[in-house]
């Protein structure tokens, strides 16, 4: 009735049967700005039930049980009276992502472990060839998670990657040490005899003294890559880098203490020696790569330049972005529900505006008018689905009594409407008791972080303009706002930390070889895998978010490790008095064998993830495998070519 207000819940006012009364009730409901489109679609065929958690929904371990409980309730009503239910929102995305990641981990970690085990056995043909690297790869992960539990550091989506990243790095040094052990054991074991205990100890001493120093340097450079994350602005990245670097040094402790102890209990003779004239195809392949690069360095550099330019060209298309609702596959039920909520309802992203003023500020007519004007501006933006504030309630109540959707002309009138509105808990959550602080909710479609940030900046600028002449202030906030800024911040921090890591690693290499140009020479083989990976992302249209950004950090560590092993072995060979090219050939033949073995294992370890149905895991596998292959090719072709041209003048002079 005109002039009367019915404050009963909408459902309680619904007529018992269809007819004119029901149609009027339906039209009234669909004209309610508080309900449409946030809870009811414009055509009245889609509705939303809001489930509010009492805790932080970014805590995945806490939100998962709630999501599971809601899903169980939904199952009981699916199909009833033609209803179809779907779970939408960011918390279900996080829960589904966490579940998918766990399922992939349960599947692909064992598959990767089996692949690595078979590969190690085929390479070393011995029990210790599998056990020693396996323990070296496993123990650092267990120790890091143990320390995290001891210090109270939670296991999040980012730190879960330790399960795959730390073994990948730790097993590389273990393979280098085991390979060098067999090489030294061959040198001290007379032909046709089995090595004695003393011979094994002598081989362990020599291999540990040579590889131990190299592994220390590579561990430091890899840890530097992770420690560079300490300059990031996001605490999650700082903690990730800290515990990852701790895991690197724990892995080095295994190389220094555990592996030598285990090798003392080995049985049998050493592996067959790699020779130029022997039957090993692997050895001939390695020497062929070295010979080609040493004799035709400019061809190698020319091909490198073409690949580099192409990668940079395609890398221009890489976009730093993240889409919370599209984290899952488009066919996933949560993704489908989110798409429908964005298209037909109020959207799934809630942008909060914190409004503050003096006591009774939100009773002032000019304040309410400014808020209504801002809401009208916001609703005209294509991204904004709904805008609600205390001013919305006042205007709705004013419309119910006067027929006009406007503000009020006096504080006393506002106070009267506030008294009416306070019977609804939804209103009381939007304003405090003394009317000095309120909140506005803007709901938006999820179009990704890259689109979200400029939208928020535009909204914030308009907000400040509309509030410029009234005695309140407004600040944009909310979980999606913090999440999207945080995700893009993580990605930018990772990219910036890589630059810092390159600088520090270059200095370390320059100090090691007592020549700055040597550090600069090593930059290209170490940077090339990252540039190629970046170009692949541009070709495939992948977004640069924290997952691939972390892969680049790991790739840098692995590329630097292999390069340093080859450089140190080259210098070791030259200290024996042979020329540069023979030294490079010997380094590729001996250390290159370990590099090849490590790369094959890592490619397989990453590659199994490419079979995942989860897009983030597939990208992890394909990108990781690509950068490892590129790093291997750079070490076998590019590094020898660079040494052939400039090695004599870069601290790698012969003893003679």
XYZ file of C-alpha atoms in Angstrom, residues 41-492:
452
model
C 18.764 -12.535 -12.019
C 16.828 -9.987 -14.065
C 14.655 -12.718 -15.603
C 13.971 -14.373 -12.262
C 15.333 -17.784 -13.320
C 18.589 -17.772 -11.335
C 19.158 -17.075 -7.673
C 22.039 -17.239 -5.221
C 22.313 -18.520 -1.689
C 25.143 -16.783 0.152
C 27.174 -18.824 2.640
C 29.362 -16.653 4.865
C 32.348 -18.182 6.635
C 33.322 -17.066 10.133
C 37.038 -17.195 9.332
C 39.522 -16.119 6.704
C 38.630 -17.888 3.467
C 42.232 -17.618 2.231
C 43.065 -20.426 4.687
C 42.553 -23.345 2.307
C 42.820 -26.005 5.014
C 39.949 -24.336 6.868
C 37.748 -23.579 3.869
C 37.908 -27.082 2.390
C 35.654 -28.712 5.048
C 33.094 -25.916 4.611
C 33.061 -26.326 0.830
C 32.721 -30.093 1.218
C 29.803 -29.673 3.660
C 27.998 -27.284 1.297
C 28.506 -29.679 -1.614
C 26.938 -32.510 0.404
C 23.853 -30.374 1.077
C 23.665 -29.396 -2.599
C 23.679 -33.030 -3.696
C 20.522 -33.689 -1.679
C 18.591 -31.008 -3.599
C 20.041 -31.326 -7.098
C 17.216 -31.844 -9.598
C 14.437 -31.298 -7.046
C 11.563 -29.346 -8.701
C 13.845 -28.743 -11.687
C 16.520 -26.968 -9.646
C 20.156 -27.178 -10.738
C 22.758 -26.123 -8.184
C 26.331 -24.956 -8.700
C 28.988 -23.822 -6.235
C 30.459 -20.419 -7.179
C 32.826 -17.881 -5.655
C 36.520 -17.588 -4.896
C 36.597 -19.912 -1.819
C 35.328 -22.897 -3.883
C 37.978 -22.090 -6.499
C 40.689 -22.202 -3.856
C 39.343 -25.422 -2.378
C 39.064 -27.103 -5.803
C 42.543 -25.896 -6.775
C 43.976 -27.292 -3.547
C 42.196 -30.604 -4.070
C 43.352 -30.871 -7.699
C 46.921 -30.077 -6.701
C 46.838 -32.744 -4.015
C 45.435 -35.313 -6.445
C 48.114 -34.478 -9.010
C 50.786 -34.698 -6.333
C 49.559 -38.125 -5.231
C 49.664 -39.337 -8.844
C 52.641 -37.650 -10.465
C 55.113 -37.655 -7.572
C 55.074 -41.490 -7.433
C 55.146 -41.696 -11.252
C 58.090 -39.296 -11.330
C 59.824 -41.268 -8.577
C 59.420 -44.515 -10.535
C 60.788 -42.860 -13.690
C 63.797 -41.489 -11.795
C 64.427 -44.853 -10.126
C 64.371 -46.751 -13.427
C 66.572 -44.131 -15.090
C 69.163 -44.228 -12.298
C 69.278 -48.022 -12.386
C 69.738 -48.124 -16.159
C 72.518 -45.540 -15.909
C 74.501 -46.821 -12.919
C 73.463 -50.504 -13.058
C 73.759 -50.757 -9.283
C 71.674 -50.577 -6.140
C 73.675 -47.698 -4.703
C 73.270 -45.779 -7.966
C 69.555 -45.613 -7.144
C 69.652 -45.424 -3.337
C 72.271 -42.709 -2.907
C 70.742 -40.070 -5.230
C 67.265 -41.061 -4.048
C 68.084 -40.394 -0.408
C 69.912 -37.204 -1.321
C 66.771 -35.994 -3.103
C 64.274 -37.062 -0.424
C 65.880 -36.106 2.884
C 66.128 -32.310 2.270
C 62.385 -32.169 1.553
C 61.524 -34.057 4.743
C 63.889 -31.878 6.762
C 62.496 -28.619 5.360
C 58.902 -29.623 6.093
C 60.011 -30.738 9.561
C 61.616 -27.349 10.232
C 58.521 -25.596 8.883
C 56.379 -27.579 11.316
C 58.775 -26.800 14.170
C 58.702 -23.055 13.434
C 54.951 -22.978 12.819
C 55.227 -22.111 9.114
C 52.070 -23.337 7.329
C 52.202 -25.382 4.124
C 50.551 -23.298 1.421
C 50.015 -23.621 -2.312
C 53.444 -22.104 -3.028
C 55.439 -24.045 -0.424
C 53.891 -27.317 -1.626
C 56.130 -26.988 -4.685
C 59.073 -27.951 -2.452
C 57.927 -31.547 -3.014
C 59.031 -31.336 -6.649
C 61.546 -28.481 -6.671
C 63.980 -29.502 -3.921
C 64.471 -33.113 -5.123
C 65.074 -31.811 -8.644
C 67.933 -29.621 -7.422
C 69.322 -32.034 -4.813
C 69.530 -35.028 -7.140
C 71.698 -33.102 -9.610
C 74.624 -32.712 -7.195
C 74.193 -36.310 -6.037
C 74.527 -37.601 -9.606
C 77.632 -35.455 -10.182
C 79.254 -36.895 -7.036
C 78.343 -40.519 -7.797
C 79.583 -40.145 -11.392
C 82.867 -38.617 -10.207
C 83.214 -41.377 -7.605
C 83.100 -44.013 -10.330
C 85.620 -42.049 -12.378
C 88.075 -41.812 -9.468
C 87.450 -45.462 -8.540
C 88.432 -46.522 -12.060
C 91.654 -44.553 -11.733
C 92.779 -46.335 -8.541
C 91.474 -49.829 -9.330
C 93.833 -52.065 -11.349
C 92.266 -53.639 -14.427
C 90.568 -56.958 -13.800
C 90.384 -56.520 -10.005
C 87.714 -55.497 -7.537
C 88.310 -52.277 -5.570
C 89.290 -52.657 -1.936
C 87.961 -50.695 1.011
C 91.009 -48.422 0.871
C 90.512 -47.825 -2.856
C 86.917 -46.799 -2.290
C 87.966 -44.434 0.469
C 90.628 -42.917 -1.767
C 88.080 -42.464 -4.573
C 85.606 -40.873 -2.157
C 88.265 -38.473 -0.888
C 89.215 -37.334 -4.378
C 85.679 -37.055 -5.685
C 84.474 -35.220 -2.567
C 87.390 -32.768 -2.750
C 86.653 -32.003 -6.408
C 82.873 -32.224 -6.578
C 82.339 -31.039 -3.000
C 83.863 -27.655 -3.808
C 81.922 -27.399 -7.077
C 78.684 -28.383 -5.343
C 79.296 -25.782 -2.642
C 79.605 -23.094 -5.282
C 76.542 -24.300 -7.171
C 74.572 -24.563 -3.917
C 75.501 -20.996 -3.028
C 74.483 -19.686 -6.453
C 71.190 -21.630 -6.368
C 70.458 -20.465 -2.832
C 71.191 -16.907 -3.944
C 68.467 -17.271 -6.558
C 65.956 -18.143 -3.848
C 67.316 -15.726 -1.243
C 66.873 -12.912 -3.745
C 63.153 -13.325 -3.011
C 63.832 -11.758 0.395
C 63.697 -8.353 -1.297
C 60.131 -9.067 -2.414
C 57.338 -7.080 -0.823
C 55.130 -10.141 -0.283
C 55.803 -12.105 2.958
C 54.695 -15.340 1.251
C 57.559 -14.958 -1.238
C 60.067 -14.031 1.442
C 59.232 -17.175 3.413
C 59.235 -19.316 0.251
C 62.722 -18.118 -0.679
C 64.044 -18.544 2.864
C 62.927 -22.168 3.284
C 63.896 -23.071 -0.290
C 67.441 -21.781 0.263
C 67.539 -23.692 3.542
C 66.578 -26.821 1.612
C 69.441 -26.187 -0.852
C 72.015 -26.074 1.949
C 70.496 -29.160 3.579
C 70.860 -30.914 0.221
C 74.521 -29.856 0.118
C 74.943 -31.288 3.615
C 73.744 -34.598 2.225
C 76.333 -34.375 -0.574
C 79.076 -33.574 1.916
C 78.247 -36.089 4.642
C 75.559 -38.621 3.727
C 76.604 -39.641 0.216
C 80.307 -40.302 1.045
C 79.229 -42.445 4.003
C 76.837 -44.458 1.837
C 79.405 -44.887 -0.932
C 81.753 -46.574 1.556
C 79.338 -49.493 1.744
C 79.002 -50.009 -1.996
C 79.902 -53.270 -3.678
C 81.160 -54.169 -7.130
C 83.480 -52.360 -9.481
C 83.210 -48.937 -11.130
C 81.129 -48.137 -14.188
C 82.721 -48.588 -17.594
C 85.005 -45.716 -18.509
C 83.918 -43.225 -21.163
C 86.372 -43.380 -24.084
C 86.475 -41.913 -27.540
C 86.900 -45.296 -29.210
C 84.660 -47.257 -26.868
C 81.209 -48.573 -27.657
C 79.308 -45.926 -25.695
C 77.065 -43.961 -27.995
C 76.476 -41.429 -25.229
C 80.179 -40.639 -24.990
C 80.528 -40.278 -28.757
C 77.494 -37.996 -28.822
C 78.935 -35.764 -26.113
C 82.284 -35.503 -27.893
C 80.555 -34.789 -31.197
C 78.712 -31.877 -29.578
C 81.951 -30.527 -28.112
C 83.889 -30.924 -31.379
C 81.207 -29.216 -33.442
C 81.004 -26.281 -31.034
C 84.776 -25.911 -30.721
C 85.400 -26.055 -34.469
C 82.358 -24.039 -35.610
C 81.672 -21.611 -32.772
C 80.251 -18.874 -34.999
C 77.619 -21.229 -36.394
C 76.556 -22.048 -32.836
C 76.473 -18.376 -31.888
C 74.509 -17.541 -35.035
C 71.886 -20.194 -34.280
C 71.781 -18.952 -30.678
C 71.214 -15.396 -31.862
C 68.316 -16.481 -34.103
C 66.681 -18.440 -31.274
C 67.302 -15.589 -28.861
C 65.728 -12.994 -31.141
C 62.758 -15.262 -31.860
C 62.212 -15.938 -28.160
C 62.379 -12.244 -27.317
C 59.970 -11.495 -30.160
C 57.380 -14.001 -28.976
C 58.087 -13.100 -25.351
C 56.639 -9.662 -26.019
C 53.209 -11.323 -26.025
C 53.560 -12.644 -22.481
C 51.073 -11.016 -20.139
C 51.441 -10.811 -16.373
C 47.962 -11.766 -15.247
C 45.936 -14.115 -13.123
C 42.265 -14.960 -13.121
C 40.997 -16.328 -9.822
C 37.796 -17.792 -11.227
C 39.594 -19.269 -14.258
C 42.256 -21.041 -12.215
C 40.346 -24.238 -12.873
C 39.519 -25.654 -16.286
C 36.574 -24.061 -18.097
C 34.700 -27.363 -17.909
C 35.041 -27.566 -14.116
C 31.648 -27.197 -12.331
C 32.950 -24.315 -10.212
C 34.156 -22.476 -13.331
C 30.755 -22.980 -14.959
C 28.978 -21.680 -11.855
C 31.281 -18.657 -11.679
C 30.638 -17.849 -15.323
C 26.887 -17.926 -14.724
C 27.185 -15.805 -11.572
C 29.176 -13.216 -13.534
C 26.775 -13.256 -16.469
C 23.392 -13.456 -14.743
C 23.888 -12.448 -11.110
C 25.962 -9.872 -9.296
C 29.401 -11.231 -10.121
C 31.777 -13.098 -7.822
C 34.246 -10.361 -6.894
C 33.294 -8.148 -3.958
C 35.043 -4.788 -3.822
C 34.657 -3.156 -0.420
C 34.715 0.605 0.155
C 35.515 1.603 3.730
C 33.719 4.898 4.507
C 34.619 6.981 7.579
C 33.503 10.292 9.053
C 32.480 11.956 12.316
C 29.601 10.790 14.522
C 26.236 10.914 12.670
C 28.071 11.706 9.408
C 25.939 9.186 7.493
C 22.733 10.943 8.551
C 23.737 14.016 6.580
C 21.701 14.464 3.355
C 24.740 15.666 1.363
C 26.707 12.542 2.342
C 23.889 10.215 1.281
C 23.425 12.144 -1.965
C 27.154 11.872 -2.769
C 27.062 8.115 -2.165
C 24.023 7.701 -4.414
C 25.695 9.691 -7.179
C 28.797 7.534 -6.907
C 26.671 4.366 -6.998
C 24.973 5.584 -10.185
C 28.362 6.241 -11.754
C 29.636 2.797 -10.683
C 26.598 0.971 -12.082
C 27.215 2.633 -15.442
C 30.621 0.894 -15.633
C 30.546 -2.367 -17.642
C 32.505 -4.308 -14.996
C 30.258 -3.377 -12.056
C 27.199 -5.525 -11.478
C 25.835 -3.980 -8.277
C 26.531 -1.217 -5.753
C 25.067 -1.247 -2.241
C 25.585 1.069 0.741
C 23.486 2.565 3.569
C 22.469 5.225 1.049
C 20.929 2.468 -1.095
C 18.725 1.380 1.810
C 17.645 4.952 2.539
C 16.748 5.527 -1.122
C 14.815 2.232 -1.301
C 12.805 3.098 1.813
C 12.228 6.613 0.516
C 10.957 5.156 -2.757
C 8.592 2.859 -0.849
C 6.981 5.815 0.914
C 7.156 8.550 -1.737
C 7.672 6.677 -4.993
C 10.996 8.452 -5.640
C 14.381 6.741 -5.477
C 16.314 9.604 -3.900
C 18.016 10.587 -0.700
C 16.453 12.525 2.178
C 16.334 16.241 2.896
C 17.144 16.209 6.620
C 19.151 14.219 9.201
C 15.922 13.565 11.100
C 14.358 11.843 8.072
C 17.500 9.740 7.629
C 17.325 8.737 11.292
C 13.734 7.582 10.867
C 14.599 5.440 7.856
C 17.632 4.004 9.665
C 15.343 2.885 12.492
C 13.202 1.016 9.973
C 16.187 -0.531 8.207
C 17.829 -1.750 11.414
C 15.367 -4.648 11.678
C 17.370 -6.302 8.863
C 20.753 -7.798 9.908
C 22.067 -7.242 6.390
C 21.770 -3.499 6.961
C 23.336 -3.449 10.425
C 26.473 -5.057 9.002
C 26.892 -2.045 6.701
C 27.036 0.744 9.320
C 28.161 1.161 12.921
C 26.068 2.242 15.889
C 27.062 5.938 15.920
C 26.769 6.355 12.126
C 30.419 7.383 11.785
C 31.610 4.421 9.713
C 29.962 2.453 6.912
C 30.795 0.139 4.073
C 29.834 0.030 0.421
C 29.907 -3.192 -1.556
C 30.566 -3.197 -5.288
C 30.263 -6.558 -7.021
C 32.184 -7.073 -10.250
C 32.676 -9.631 -12.981
C 35.971 -11.484 -12.759
C 37.981 -10.503 -15.823
C 41.404 -11.156 -14.327
C 44.000 -9.229 -12.371
C 45.231 -7.249 -15.374
C 41.770 -5.828 -16.024
C 40.887 -5.612 -12.330
C 43.708 -3.257 -11.347
C 42.859 -0.385 -13.755
C 39.173 -0.857 -12.933
C 39.915 -0.401 -9.242
C 42.068 2.652 -9.967
C 39.238 4.173 -12.015
C 36.713 3.397 -9.267
C 38.959 4.830 -6.563
C 39.535 8.036 -8.550
C 35.778 8.487 -9.075
C 35.146 7.757 -5.392
C 37.546 10.479 -4.271
C 35.949 12.931 -6.705
C 32.415 12.250 -5.447
C 33.487 12.507 -1.788
C 35.630 15.607 -2.239
C 32.955 18.028 -0.948
C 31.436 15.935 1.863
C 32.822 15.232 5.380
C 33.690 11.547 4.873
C 36.607 9.607 3.382
C 36.593 6.378 1.405
C 39.193 3.692 0.765
C 38.907 0.719 -1.583
C 39.708 -2.687 -0.079
C 38.346 -6.234 0.026
C 39.678 -9.778 -0.394
C 39.760 -9.816 -4.243
C 41.472 -6.407 -4.212
C 44.191 -7.652 -1.879
C 44.426 -11.028 -3.648
C 44.824 -9.635 -7.160
C 47.312 -6.977 -6.126
C 49.158 -9.639 -4.163
C 49.253 -12.153 -7.036
C 50.528 -9.599 -9.518
C 52.943 -8.376 -6.860
C 54.251 -11.924 -6.407
C 54.828 -12.266 -10.148
C 56.595 -8.917 -10.456
